[in-house]
mmCIF file of C-alpha atoms and ligand atoms in Angstrom:
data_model
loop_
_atom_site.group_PDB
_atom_site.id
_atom_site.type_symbol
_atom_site.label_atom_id
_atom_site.label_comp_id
_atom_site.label_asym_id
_atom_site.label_seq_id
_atom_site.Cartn_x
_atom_site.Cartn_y
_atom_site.Cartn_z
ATOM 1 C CA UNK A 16 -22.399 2.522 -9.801
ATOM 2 C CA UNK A 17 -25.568 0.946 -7.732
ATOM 3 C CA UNK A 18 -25.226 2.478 -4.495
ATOM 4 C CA UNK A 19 -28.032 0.801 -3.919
ATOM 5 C CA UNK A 20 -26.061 -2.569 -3.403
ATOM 6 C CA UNK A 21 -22.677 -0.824 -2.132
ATOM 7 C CA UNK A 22 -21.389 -2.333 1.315
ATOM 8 C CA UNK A 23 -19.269 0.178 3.270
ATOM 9 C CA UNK A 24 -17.539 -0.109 6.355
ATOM 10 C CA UNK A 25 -18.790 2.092 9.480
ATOM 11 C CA UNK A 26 -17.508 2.573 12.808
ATOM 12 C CA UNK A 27 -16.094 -1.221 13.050
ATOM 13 C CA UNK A 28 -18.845 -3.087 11.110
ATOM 14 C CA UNK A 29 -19.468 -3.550 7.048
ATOM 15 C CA UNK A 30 -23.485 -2.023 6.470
ATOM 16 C CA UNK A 31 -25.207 -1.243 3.610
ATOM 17 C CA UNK A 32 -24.400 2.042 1.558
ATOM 18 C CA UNK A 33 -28.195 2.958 1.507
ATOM 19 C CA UNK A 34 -28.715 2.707 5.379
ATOM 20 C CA UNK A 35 -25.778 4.969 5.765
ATOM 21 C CA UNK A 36 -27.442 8.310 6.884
ATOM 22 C CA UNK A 37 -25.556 11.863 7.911
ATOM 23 C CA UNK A 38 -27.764 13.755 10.001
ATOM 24 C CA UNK A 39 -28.450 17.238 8.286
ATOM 25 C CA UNK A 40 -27.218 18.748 11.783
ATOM 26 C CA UNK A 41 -24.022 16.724 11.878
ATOM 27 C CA UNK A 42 -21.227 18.843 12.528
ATOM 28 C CA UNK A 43 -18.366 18.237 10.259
ATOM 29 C CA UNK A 44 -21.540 18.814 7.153
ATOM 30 C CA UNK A 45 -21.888 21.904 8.682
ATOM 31 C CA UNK A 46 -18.319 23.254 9.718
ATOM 32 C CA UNK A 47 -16.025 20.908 7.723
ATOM 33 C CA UNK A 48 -14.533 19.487 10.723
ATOM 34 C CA UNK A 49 -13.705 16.348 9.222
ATOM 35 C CA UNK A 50 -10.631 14.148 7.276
ATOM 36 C CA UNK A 51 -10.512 12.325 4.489
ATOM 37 C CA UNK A 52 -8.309 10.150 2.235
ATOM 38 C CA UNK A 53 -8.367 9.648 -1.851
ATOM 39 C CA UNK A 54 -6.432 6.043 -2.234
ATOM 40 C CA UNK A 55 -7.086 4.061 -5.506
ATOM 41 C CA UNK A 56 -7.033 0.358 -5.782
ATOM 42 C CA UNK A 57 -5.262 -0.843 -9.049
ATOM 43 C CA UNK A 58 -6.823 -4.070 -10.926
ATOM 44 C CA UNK A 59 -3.822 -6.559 -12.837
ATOM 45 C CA UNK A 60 -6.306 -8.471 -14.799
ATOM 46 C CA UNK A 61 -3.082 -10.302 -15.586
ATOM 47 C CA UNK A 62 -1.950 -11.327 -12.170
ATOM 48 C CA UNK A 63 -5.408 -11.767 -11.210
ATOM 49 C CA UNK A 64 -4.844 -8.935 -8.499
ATOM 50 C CA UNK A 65 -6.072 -5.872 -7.129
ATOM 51 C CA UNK A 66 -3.385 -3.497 -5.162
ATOM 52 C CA UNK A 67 -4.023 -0.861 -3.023
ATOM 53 C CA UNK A 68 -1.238 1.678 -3.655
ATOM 54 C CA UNK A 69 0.948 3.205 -0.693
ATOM 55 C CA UNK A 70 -2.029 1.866 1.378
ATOM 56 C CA UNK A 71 -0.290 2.582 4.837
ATOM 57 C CA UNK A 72 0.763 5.917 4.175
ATOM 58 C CA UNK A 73 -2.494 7.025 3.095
ATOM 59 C CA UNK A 74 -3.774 5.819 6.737
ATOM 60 C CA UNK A 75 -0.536 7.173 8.456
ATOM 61 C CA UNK A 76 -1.582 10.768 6.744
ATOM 62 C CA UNK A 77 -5.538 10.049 7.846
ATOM 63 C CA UNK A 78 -4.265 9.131 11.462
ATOM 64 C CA UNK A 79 -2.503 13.107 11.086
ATOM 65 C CA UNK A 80 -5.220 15.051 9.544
ATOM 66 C CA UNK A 81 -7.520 13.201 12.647
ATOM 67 C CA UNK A 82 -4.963 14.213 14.988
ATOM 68 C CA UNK A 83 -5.265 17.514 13.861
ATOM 69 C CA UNK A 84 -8.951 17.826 14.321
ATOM 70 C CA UNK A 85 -8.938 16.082 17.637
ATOM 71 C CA UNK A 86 -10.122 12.691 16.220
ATOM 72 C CA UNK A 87 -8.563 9.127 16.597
ATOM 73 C CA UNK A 88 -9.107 6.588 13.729
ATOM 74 C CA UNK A 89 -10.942 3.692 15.510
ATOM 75 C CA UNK A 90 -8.361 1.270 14.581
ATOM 76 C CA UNK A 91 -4.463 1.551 13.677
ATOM 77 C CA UNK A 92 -3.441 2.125 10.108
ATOM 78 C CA UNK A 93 -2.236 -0.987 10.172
ATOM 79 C CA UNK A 94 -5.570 -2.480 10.991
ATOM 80 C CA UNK A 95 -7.408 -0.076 8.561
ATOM 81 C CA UNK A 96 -5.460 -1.330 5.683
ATOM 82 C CA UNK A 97 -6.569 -4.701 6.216
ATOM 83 C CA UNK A 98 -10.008 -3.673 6.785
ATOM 84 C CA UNK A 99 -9.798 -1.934 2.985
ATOM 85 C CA UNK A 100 -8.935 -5.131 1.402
ATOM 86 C CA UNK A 101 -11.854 -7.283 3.436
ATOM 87 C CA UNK A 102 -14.239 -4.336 2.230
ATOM 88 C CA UNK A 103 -13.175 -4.917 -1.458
ATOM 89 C CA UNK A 104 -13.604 -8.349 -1.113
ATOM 90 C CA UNK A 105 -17.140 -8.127 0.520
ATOM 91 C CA UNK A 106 -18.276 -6.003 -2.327
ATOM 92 C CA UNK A 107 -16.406 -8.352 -4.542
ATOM 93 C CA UNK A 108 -14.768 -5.954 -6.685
ATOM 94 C CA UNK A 109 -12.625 -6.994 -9.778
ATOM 95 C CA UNK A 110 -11.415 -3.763 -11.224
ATOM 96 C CA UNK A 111 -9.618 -0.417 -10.502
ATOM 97 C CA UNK A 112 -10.956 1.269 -7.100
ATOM 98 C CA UNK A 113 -11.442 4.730 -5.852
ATOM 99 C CA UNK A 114 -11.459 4.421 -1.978
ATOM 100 C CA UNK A 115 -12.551 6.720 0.138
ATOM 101 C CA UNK A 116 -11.872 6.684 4.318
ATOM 102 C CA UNK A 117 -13.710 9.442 6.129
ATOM 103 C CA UNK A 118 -13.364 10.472 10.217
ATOM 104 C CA UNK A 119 -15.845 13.405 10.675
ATOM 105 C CA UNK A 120 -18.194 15.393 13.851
ATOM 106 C CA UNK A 121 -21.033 13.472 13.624
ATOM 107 C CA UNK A 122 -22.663 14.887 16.553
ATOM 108 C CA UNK A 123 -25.919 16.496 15.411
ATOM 109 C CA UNK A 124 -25.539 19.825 17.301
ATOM 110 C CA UNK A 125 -24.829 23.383 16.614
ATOM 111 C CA UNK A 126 -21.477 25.218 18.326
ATOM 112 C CA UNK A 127 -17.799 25.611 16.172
ATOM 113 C CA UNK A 128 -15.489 23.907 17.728
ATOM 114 C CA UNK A 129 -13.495 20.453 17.770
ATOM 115 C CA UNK A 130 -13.359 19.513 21.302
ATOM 116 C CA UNK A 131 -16.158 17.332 22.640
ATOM 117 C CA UNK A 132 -17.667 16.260 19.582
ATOM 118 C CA UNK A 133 -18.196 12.787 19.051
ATOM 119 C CA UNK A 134 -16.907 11.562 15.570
ATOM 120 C CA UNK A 135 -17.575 8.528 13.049
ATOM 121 C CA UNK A 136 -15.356 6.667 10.881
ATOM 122 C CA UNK A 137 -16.100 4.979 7.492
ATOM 123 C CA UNK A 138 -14.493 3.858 4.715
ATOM 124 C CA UNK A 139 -16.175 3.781 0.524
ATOM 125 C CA UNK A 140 -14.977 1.951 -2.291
ATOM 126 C CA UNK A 141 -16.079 2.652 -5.916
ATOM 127 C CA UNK A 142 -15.285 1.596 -8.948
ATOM 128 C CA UNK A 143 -12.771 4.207 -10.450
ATOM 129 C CA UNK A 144 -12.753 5.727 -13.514
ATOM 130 C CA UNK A 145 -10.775 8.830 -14.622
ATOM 131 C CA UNK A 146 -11.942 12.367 -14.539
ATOM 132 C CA UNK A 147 -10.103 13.647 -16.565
ATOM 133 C CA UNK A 148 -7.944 12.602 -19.583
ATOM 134 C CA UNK A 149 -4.586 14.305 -18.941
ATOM 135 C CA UNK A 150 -2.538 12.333 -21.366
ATOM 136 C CA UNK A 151 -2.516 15.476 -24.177
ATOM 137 C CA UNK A 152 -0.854 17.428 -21.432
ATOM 138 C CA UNK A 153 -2.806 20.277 -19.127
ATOM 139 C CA UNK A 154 -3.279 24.083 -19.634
ATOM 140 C CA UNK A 155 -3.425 25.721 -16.406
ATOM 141 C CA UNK A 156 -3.756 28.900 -15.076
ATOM 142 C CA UNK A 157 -2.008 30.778 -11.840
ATOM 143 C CA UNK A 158 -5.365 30.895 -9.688
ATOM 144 C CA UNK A 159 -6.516 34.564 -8.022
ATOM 145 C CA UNK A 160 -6.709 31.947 -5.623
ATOM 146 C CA UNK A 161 -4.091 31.957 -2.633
ATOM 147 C CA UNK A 162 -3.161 28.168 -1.443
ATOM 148 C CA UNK A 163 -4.702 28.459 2.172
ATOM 149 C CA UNK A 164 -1.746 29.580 4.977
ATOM 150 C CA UNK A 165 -1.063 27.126 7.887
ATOM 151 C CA UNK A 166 -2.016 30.279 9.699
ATOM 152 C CA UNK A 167 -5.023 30.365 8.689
ATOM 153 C CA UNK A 168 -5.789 26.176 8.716
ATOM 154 C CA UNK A 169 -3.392 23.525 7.824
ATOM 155 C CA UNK A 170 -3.163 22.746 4.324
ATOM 156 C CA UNK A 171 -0.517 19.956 4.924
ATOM 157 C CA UNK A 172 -3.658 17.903 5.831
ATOM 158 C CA UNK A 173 -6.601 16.218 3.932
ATOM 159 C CA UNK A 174 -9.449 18.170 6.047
ATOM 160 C CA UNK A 175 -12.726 18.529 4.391
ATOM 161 C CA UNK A 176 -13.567 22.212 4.910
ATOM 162 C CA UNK A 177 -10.245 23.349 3.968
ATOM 163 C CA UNK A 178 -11.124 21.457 0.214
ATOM 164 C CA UNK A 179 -13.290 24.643 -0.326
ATOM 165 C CA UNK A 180 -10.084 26.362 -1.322
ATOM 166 C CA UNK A 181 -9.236 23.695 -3.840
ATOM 167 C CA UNK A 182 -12.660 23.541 -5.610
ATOM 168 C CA UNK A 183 -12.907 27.826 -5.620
ATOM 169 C CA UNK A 184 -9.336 27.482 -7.517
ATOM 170 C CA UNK A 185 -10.536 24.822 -9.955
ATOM 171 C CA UNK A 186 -13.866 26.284 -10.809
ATOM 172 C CA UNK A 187 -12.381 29.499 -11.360
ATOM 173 C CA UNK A 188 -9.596 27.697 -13.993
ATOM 174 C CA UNK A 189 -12.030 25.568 -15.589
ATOM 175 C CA UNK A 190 -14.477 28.909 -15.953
ATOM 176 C CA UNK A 191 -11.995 30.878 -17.996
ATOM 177 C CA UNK A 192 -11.311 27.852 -20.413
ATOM 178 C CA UNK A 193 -8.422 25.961 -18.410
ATOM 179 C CA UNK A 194 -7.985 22.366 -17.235
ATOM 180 C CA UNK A 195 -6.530 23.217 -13.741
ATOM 181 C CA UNK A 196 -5.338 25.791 -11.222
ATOM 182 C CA UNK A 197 -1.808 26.185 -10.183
ATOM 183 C CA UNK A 198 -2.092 27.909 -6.933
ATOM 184 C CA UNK A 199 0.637 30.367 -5.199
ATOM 185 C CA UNK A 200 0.908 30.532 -1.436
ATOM 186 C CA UNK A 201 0.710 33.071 0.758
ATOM 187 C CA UNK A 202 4.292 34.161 0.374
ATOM 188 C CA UNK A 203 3.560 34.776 -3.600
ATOM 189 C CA UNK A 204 5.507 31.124 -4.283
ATOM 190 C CA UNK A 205 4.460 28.130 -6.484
ATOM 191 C CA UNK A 206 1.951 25.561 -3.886
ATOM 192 C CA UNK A 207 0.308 23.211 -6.011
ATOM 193 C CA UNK A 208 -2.609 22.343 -8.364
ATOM 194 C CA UNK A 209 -6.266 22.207 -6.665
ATOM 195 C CA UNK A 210 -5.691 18.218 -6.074
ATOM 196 C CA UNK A 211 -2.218 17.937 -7.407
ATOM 197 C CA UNK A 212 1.408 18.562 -5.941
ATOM 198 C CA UNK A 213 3.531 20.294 -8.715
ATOM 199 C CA UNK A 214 6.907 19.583 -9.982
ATOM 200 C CA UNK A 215 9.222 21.324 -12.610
ATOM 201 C CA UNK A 216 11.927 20.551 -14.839
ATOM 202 C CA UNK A 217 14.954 23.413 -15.174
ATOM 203 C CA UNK A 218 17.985 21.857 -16.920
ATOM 204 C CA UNK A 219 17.736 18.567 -16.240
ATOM 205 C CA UNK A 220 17.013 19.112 -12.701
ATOM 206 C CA UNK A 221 13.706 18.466 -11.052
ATOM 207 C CA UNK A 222 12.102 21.294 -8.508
ATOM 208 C CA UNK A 223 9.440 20.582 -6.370
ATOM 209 C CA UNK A 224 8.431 22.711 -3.051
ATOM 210 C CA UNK A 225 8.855 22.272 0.090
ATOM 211 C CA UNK A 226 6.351 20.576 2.657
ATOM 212 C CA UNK A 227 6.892 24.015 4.841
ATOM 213 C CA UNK A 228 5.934 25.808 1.462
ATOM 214 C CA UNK A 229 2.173 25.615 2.420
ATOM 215 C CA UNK A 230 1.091 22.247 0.170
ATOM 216 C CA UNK A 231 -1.046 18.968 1.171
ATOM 217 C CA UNK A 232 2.037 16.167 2.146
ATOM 218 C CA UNK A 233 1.094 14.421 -1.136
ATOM 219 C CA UNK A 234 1.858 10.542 -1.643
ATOM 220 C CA UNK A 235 2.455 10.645 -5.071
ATOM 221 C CA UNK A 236 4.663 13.997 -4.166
ATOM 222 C CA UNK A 237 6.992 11.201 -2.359
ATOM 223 C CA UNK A 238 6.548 8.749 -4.783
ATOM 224 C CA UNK A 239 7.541 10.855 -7.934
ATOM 225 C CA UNK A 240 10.759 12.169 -6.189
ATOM 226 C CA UNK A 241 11.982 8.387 -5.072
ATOM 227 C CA UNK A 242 11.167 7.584 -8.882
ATOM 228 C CA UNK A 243 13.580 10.522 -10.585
ATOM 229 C CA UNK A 244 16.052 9.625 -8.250
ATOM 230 C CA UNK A 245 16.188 5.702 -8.577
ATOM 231 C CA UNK A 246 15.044 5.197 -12.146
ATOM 232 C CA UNK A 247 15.510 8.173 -14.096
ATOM 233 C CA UNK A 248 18.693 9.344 -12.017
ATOM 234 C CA UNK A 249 17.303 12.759 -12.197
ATOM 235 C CA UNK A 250 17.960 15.141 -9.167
ATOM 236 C CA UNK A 251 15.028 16.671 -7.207
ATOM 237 C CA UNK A 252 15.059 19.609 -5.391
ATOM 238 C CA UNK A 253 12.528 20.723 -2.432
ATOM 239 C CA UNK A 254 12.971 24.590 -2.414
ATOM 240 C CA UNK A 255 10.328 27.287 -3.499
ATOM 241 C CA UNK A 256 9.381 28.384 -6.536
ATOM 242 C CA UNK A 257 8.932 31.222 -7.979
ATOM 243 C CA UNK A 258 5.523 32.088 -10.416
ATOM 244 C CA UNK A 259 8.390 33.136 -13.604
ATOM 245 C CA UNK A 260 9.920 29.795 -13.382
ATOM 246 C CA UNK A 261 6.733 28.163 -14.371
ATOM 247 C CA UNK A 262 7.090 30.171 -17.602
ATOM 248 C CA UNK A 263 10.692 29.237 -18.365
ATOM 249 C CA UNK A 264 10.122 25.326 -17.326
ATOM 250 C CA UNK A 265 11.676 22.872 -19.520
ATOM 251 C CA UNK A 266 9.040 20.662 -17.914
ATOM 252 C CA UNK A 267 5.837 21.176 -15.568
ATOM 253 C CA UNK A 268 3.311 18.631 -14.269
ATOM 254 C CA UNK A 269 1.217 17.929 -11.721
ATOM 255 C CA UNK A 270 1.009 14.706 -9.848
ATOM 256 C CA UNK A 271 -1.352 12.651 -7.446
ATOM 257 C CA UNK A 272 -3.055 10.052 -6.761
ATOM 258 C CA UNK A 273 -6.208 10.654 -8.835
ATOM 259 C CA UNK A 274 -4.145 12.452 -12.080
ATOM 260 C CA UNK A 275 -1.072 9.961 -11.091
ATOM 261 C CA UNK A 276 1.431 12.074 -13.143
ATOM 262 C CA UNK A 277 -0.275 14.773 -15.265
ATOM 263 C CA UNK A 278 1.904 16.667 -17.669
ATOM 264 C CA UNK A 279 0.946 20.696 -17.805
ATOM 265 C CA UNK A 280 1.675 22.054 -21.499
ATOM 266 C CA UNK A 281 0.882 25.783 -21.344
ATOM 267 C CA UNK A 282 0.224 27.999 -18.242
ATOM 268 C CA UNK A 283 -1.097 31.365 -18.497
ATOM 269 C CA UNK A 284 -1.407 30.796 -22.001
ATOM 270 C CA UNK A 285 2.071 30.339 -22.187
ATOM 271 C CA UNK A 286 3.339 27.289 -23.904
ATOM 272 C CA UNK A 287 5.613 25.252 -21.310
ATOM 273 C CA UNK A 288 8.899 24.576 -23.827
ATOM 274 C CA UNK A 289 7.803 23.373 -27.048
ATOM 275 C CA UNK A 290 4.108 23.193 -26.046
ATOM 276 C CA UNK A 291 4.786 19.343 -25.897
ATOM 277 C CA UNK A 292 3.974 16.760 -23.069
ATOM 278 C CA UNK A 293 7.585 16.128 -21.846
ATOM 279 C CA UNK A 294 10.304 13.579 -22.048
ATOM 280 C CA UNK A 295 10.906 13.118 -17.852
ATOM 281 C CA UNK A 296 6.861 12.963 -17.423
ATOM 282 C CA UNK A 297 5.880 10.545 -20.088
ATOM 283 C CA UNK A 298 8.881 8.754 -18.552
ATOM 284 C CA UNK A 299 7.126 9.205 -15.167
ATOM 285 C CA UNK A 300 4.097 8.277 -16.317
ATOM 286 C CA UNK A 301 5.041 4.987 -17.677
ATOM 287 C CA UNK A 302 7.039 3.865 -14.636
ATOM 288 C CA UNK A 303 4.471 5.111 -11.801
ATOM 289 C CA UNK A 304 1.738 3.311 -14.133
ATOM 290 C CA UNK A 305 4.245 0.108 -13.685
ATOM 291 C CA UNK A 306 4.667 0.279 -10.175
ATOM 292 C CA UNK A 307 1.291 0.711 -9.267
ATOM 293 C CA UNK A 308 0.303 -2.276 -11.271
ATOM 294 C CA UNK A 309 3.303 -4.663 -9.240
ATOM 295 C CA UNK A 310 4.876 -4.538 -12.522
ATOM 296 C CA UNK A 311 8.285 -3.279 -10.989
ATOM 297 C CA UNK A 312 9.786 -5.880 -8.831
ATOM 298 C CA UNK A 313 11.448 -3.224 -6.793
ATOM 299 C CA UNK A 314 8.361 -1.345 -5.849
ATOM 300 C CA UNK A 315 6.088 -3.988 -4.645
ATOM 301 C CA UNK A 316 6.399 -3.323 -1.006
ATOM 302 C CA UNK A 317 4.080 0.127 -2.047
ATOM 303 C CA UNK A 318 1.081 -2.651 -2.806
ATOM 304 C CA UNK A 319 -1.210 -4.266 -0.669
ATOM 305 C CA UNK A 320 -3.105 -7.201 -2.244
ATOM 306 C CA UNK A 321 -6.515 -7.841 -1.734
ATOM 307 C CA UNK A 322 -7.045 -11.418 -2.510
ATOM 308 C CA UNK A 323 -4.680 -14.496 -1.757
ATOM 309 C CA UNK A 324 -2.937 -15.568 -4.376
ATOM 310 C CA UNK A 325 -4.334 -19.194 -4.435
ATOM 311 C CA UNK A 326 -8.126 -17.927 -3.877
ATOM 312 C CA UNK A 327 -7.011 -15.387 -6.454
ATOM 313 C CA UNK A 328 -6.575 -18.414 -9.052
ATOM 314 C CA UNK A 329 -9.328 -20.618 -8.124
ATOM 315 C CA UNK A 330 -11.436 -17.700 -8.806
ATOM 316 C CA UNK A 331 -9.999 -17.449 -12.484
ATOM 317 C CA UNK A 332 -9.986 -20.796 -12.747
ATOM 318 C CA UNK A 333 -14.415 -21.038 -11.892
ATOM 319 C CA UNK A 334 -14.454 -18.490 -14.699
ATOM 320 C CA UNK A 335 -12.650 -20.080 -17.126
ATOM 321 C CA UNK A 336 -15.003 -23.120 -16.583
ATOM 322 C CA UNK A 337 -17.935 -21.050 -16.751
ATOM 323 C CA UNK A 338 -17.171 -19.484 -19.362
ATOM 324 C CA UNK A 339 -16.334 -22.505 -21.604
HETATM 325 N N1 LIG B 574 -2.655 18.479 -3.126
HETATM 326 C C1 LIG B 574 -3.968 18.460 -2.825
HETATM 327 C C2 LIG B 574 -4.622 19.716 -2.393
HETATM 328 C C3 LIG B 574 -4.703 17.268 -2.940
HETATM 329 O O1 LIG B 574 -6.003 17.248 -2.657
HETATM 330 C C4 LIG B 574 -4.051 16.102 -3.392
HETATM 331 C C5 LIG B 574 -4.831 14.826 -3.557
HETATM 332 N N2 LIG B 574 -4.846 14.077 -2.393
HETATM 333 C C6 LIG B 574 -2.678 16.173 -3.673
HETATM 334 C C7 LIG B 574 -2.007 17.372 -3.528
HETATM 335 C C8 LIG B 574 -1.911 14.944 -4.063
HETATM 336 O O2 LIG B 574 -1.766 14.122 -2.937
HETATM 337 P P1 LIG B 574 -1.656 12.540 -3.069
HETATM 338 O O3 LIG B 574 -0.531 12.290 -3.979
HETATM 339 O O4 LIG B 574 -1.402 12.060 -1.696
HETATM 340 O O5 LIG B 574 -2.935 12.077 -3.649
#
């Protein structure tokens, strides 16, 4: 990606990437008081279309993990959404997205705190391309890692300094040979992955925990469970869960909105059933992959587009032309 060329949005106005300067005194780069979102933009090449996924809720969350730090989002979600979808069509993307919205301090001055300190907003798009290819299935470990306590700073919420207990987890995991980290919380329970909620499979039933259980209030957490219930007619039950039940699984994987539904095969160097990606996550898999593409009539309310329909086609139809 040329950053060089990248148009962002920033504090109400769309600016170039490369005049887009942090201060090295600014205060959320030096205490992690700031938010963020991780939203992806889905190109159908077929329908000529690129969706933003659960757009609304991932600026309902933002407009919670600001609220948390003492920040207001310039605008309302509402108005942020449709700012995403004039930013993708200023940069004139055509493909899958990675989309970034940031509220941090900006004021360049020293002193922890979050009251009085003046904040910015922006909001990134890249092109998106996978991280990791979790098709194969995961092995993950049980980090030495504990999931961060609401005690100690909210985990529920996408705050920047908080992500240092996600990337200790995952470097840890990936240094002794694994994919990802499965981390417990305080209590000694299941939590989640490092960027992942978690979900298992016990006889036929689906286990995921609780919101209270110390995990980030994931989208694709909400997604999965209205997706077992409606199209696979599988049960799902919030409750905690214990480290053994990993073990005895019939089914683990982790899902969110970068890994969408990521099926974990071993943990602990433990195979999870067979040692074989799953029947209810391929499933998953398939149908999230639908509805994110506006592939599933029933789901298209979770999509914003980002280009009229009829500017959509004359577009196709200039390209046809040029290209014959
Ligand atoms: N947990 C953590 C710690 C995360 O960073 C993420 C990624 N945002 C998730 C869970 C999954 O959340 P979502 O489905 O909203 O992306």
């Amino acid at each position: 990606m040329d950053l060089d060329k990248l148009i962002i949005y920033r504090n109400g106005s769309l600016v170039p990437y490369a005049e887009s300067k942090v201060g090295i005194l600014a205060h959320g780069l030096n205490y992690g008081t700031g938010c963020f979102e991780g939203i992806r933009g889905y190109w159908n090449a077929k329908s000529d279309q690129l969706y933003f996924f659960r757009l609304l809720e991932h600026y309902e969350r933002l407009a919670n993990s600001a609220k948390l730090l003492l920040m207001d989002l310039p605008e309302s979600p509402e108005r942020l959404c449709a700012r995403t979808a004039e930013l993708a069509r200023a940069n004139g993307f055509r493909c899958d997205l990675y989309i970034r919205p940031l509220a941090y301090k900006s004021a360049e001055e020293i002193g922890v705190r979050l009251h009085n300190v003046t904040h910015d907003f922006t909001i990134t798009e890249v092109p998106h391309k996978a991280y990791f290819d979790s098709t194969a299935g995961l092995r993950a470990s049980v980090s030495s890692w504990r999931r961060i306590d609401d005690n100690v700073a909210p985990a529920r919420a996408k705050l920047t300094g908080v992500y240092v207990n996600s990337a200790l987890a995952k470097t840890e995991a990936v240094s002794n040979g694994f994919d990802e980290a499965i981390m417990l919380n305080a209590e000694g329970h299941v939590a989640e992955g490092s960027a992942q909620n978690i979900f298992i499979v016990r006889s036929g039933v689906a286990y995921t925990p609780p919101v209270s259980d110390g995990i980030l209030e994931g989208i694709t957490r909400r997604t999965i469970i209205e997706l077992c219930q409606r199209e696979l007619n599988i049960e799902v039950i919030e409750r905690s869960i214990d480290r053994s039940e990993l073990y005895i699984a019939d089914e683990v994987f982790l899902v969110g909105t970068a890994v969408e539904v990521a099926p974990v095969i071993e943990v602990d160097h433990r195979p999870i059933a067979n040692g074989k990606v799953g029947p209810k996550a391929t499933a998953l898999r398939e149908i999230y992959r639908k509805a994110t593409l506006g592939d599933l009539v029933g789901y298209r309310h979770w999509l914003t587009p980002t280009y009229d329909s009829t500017a959509a086609a004359k577009i196709q139809q200039a390209e046809r032309a040029a290209a014959t």
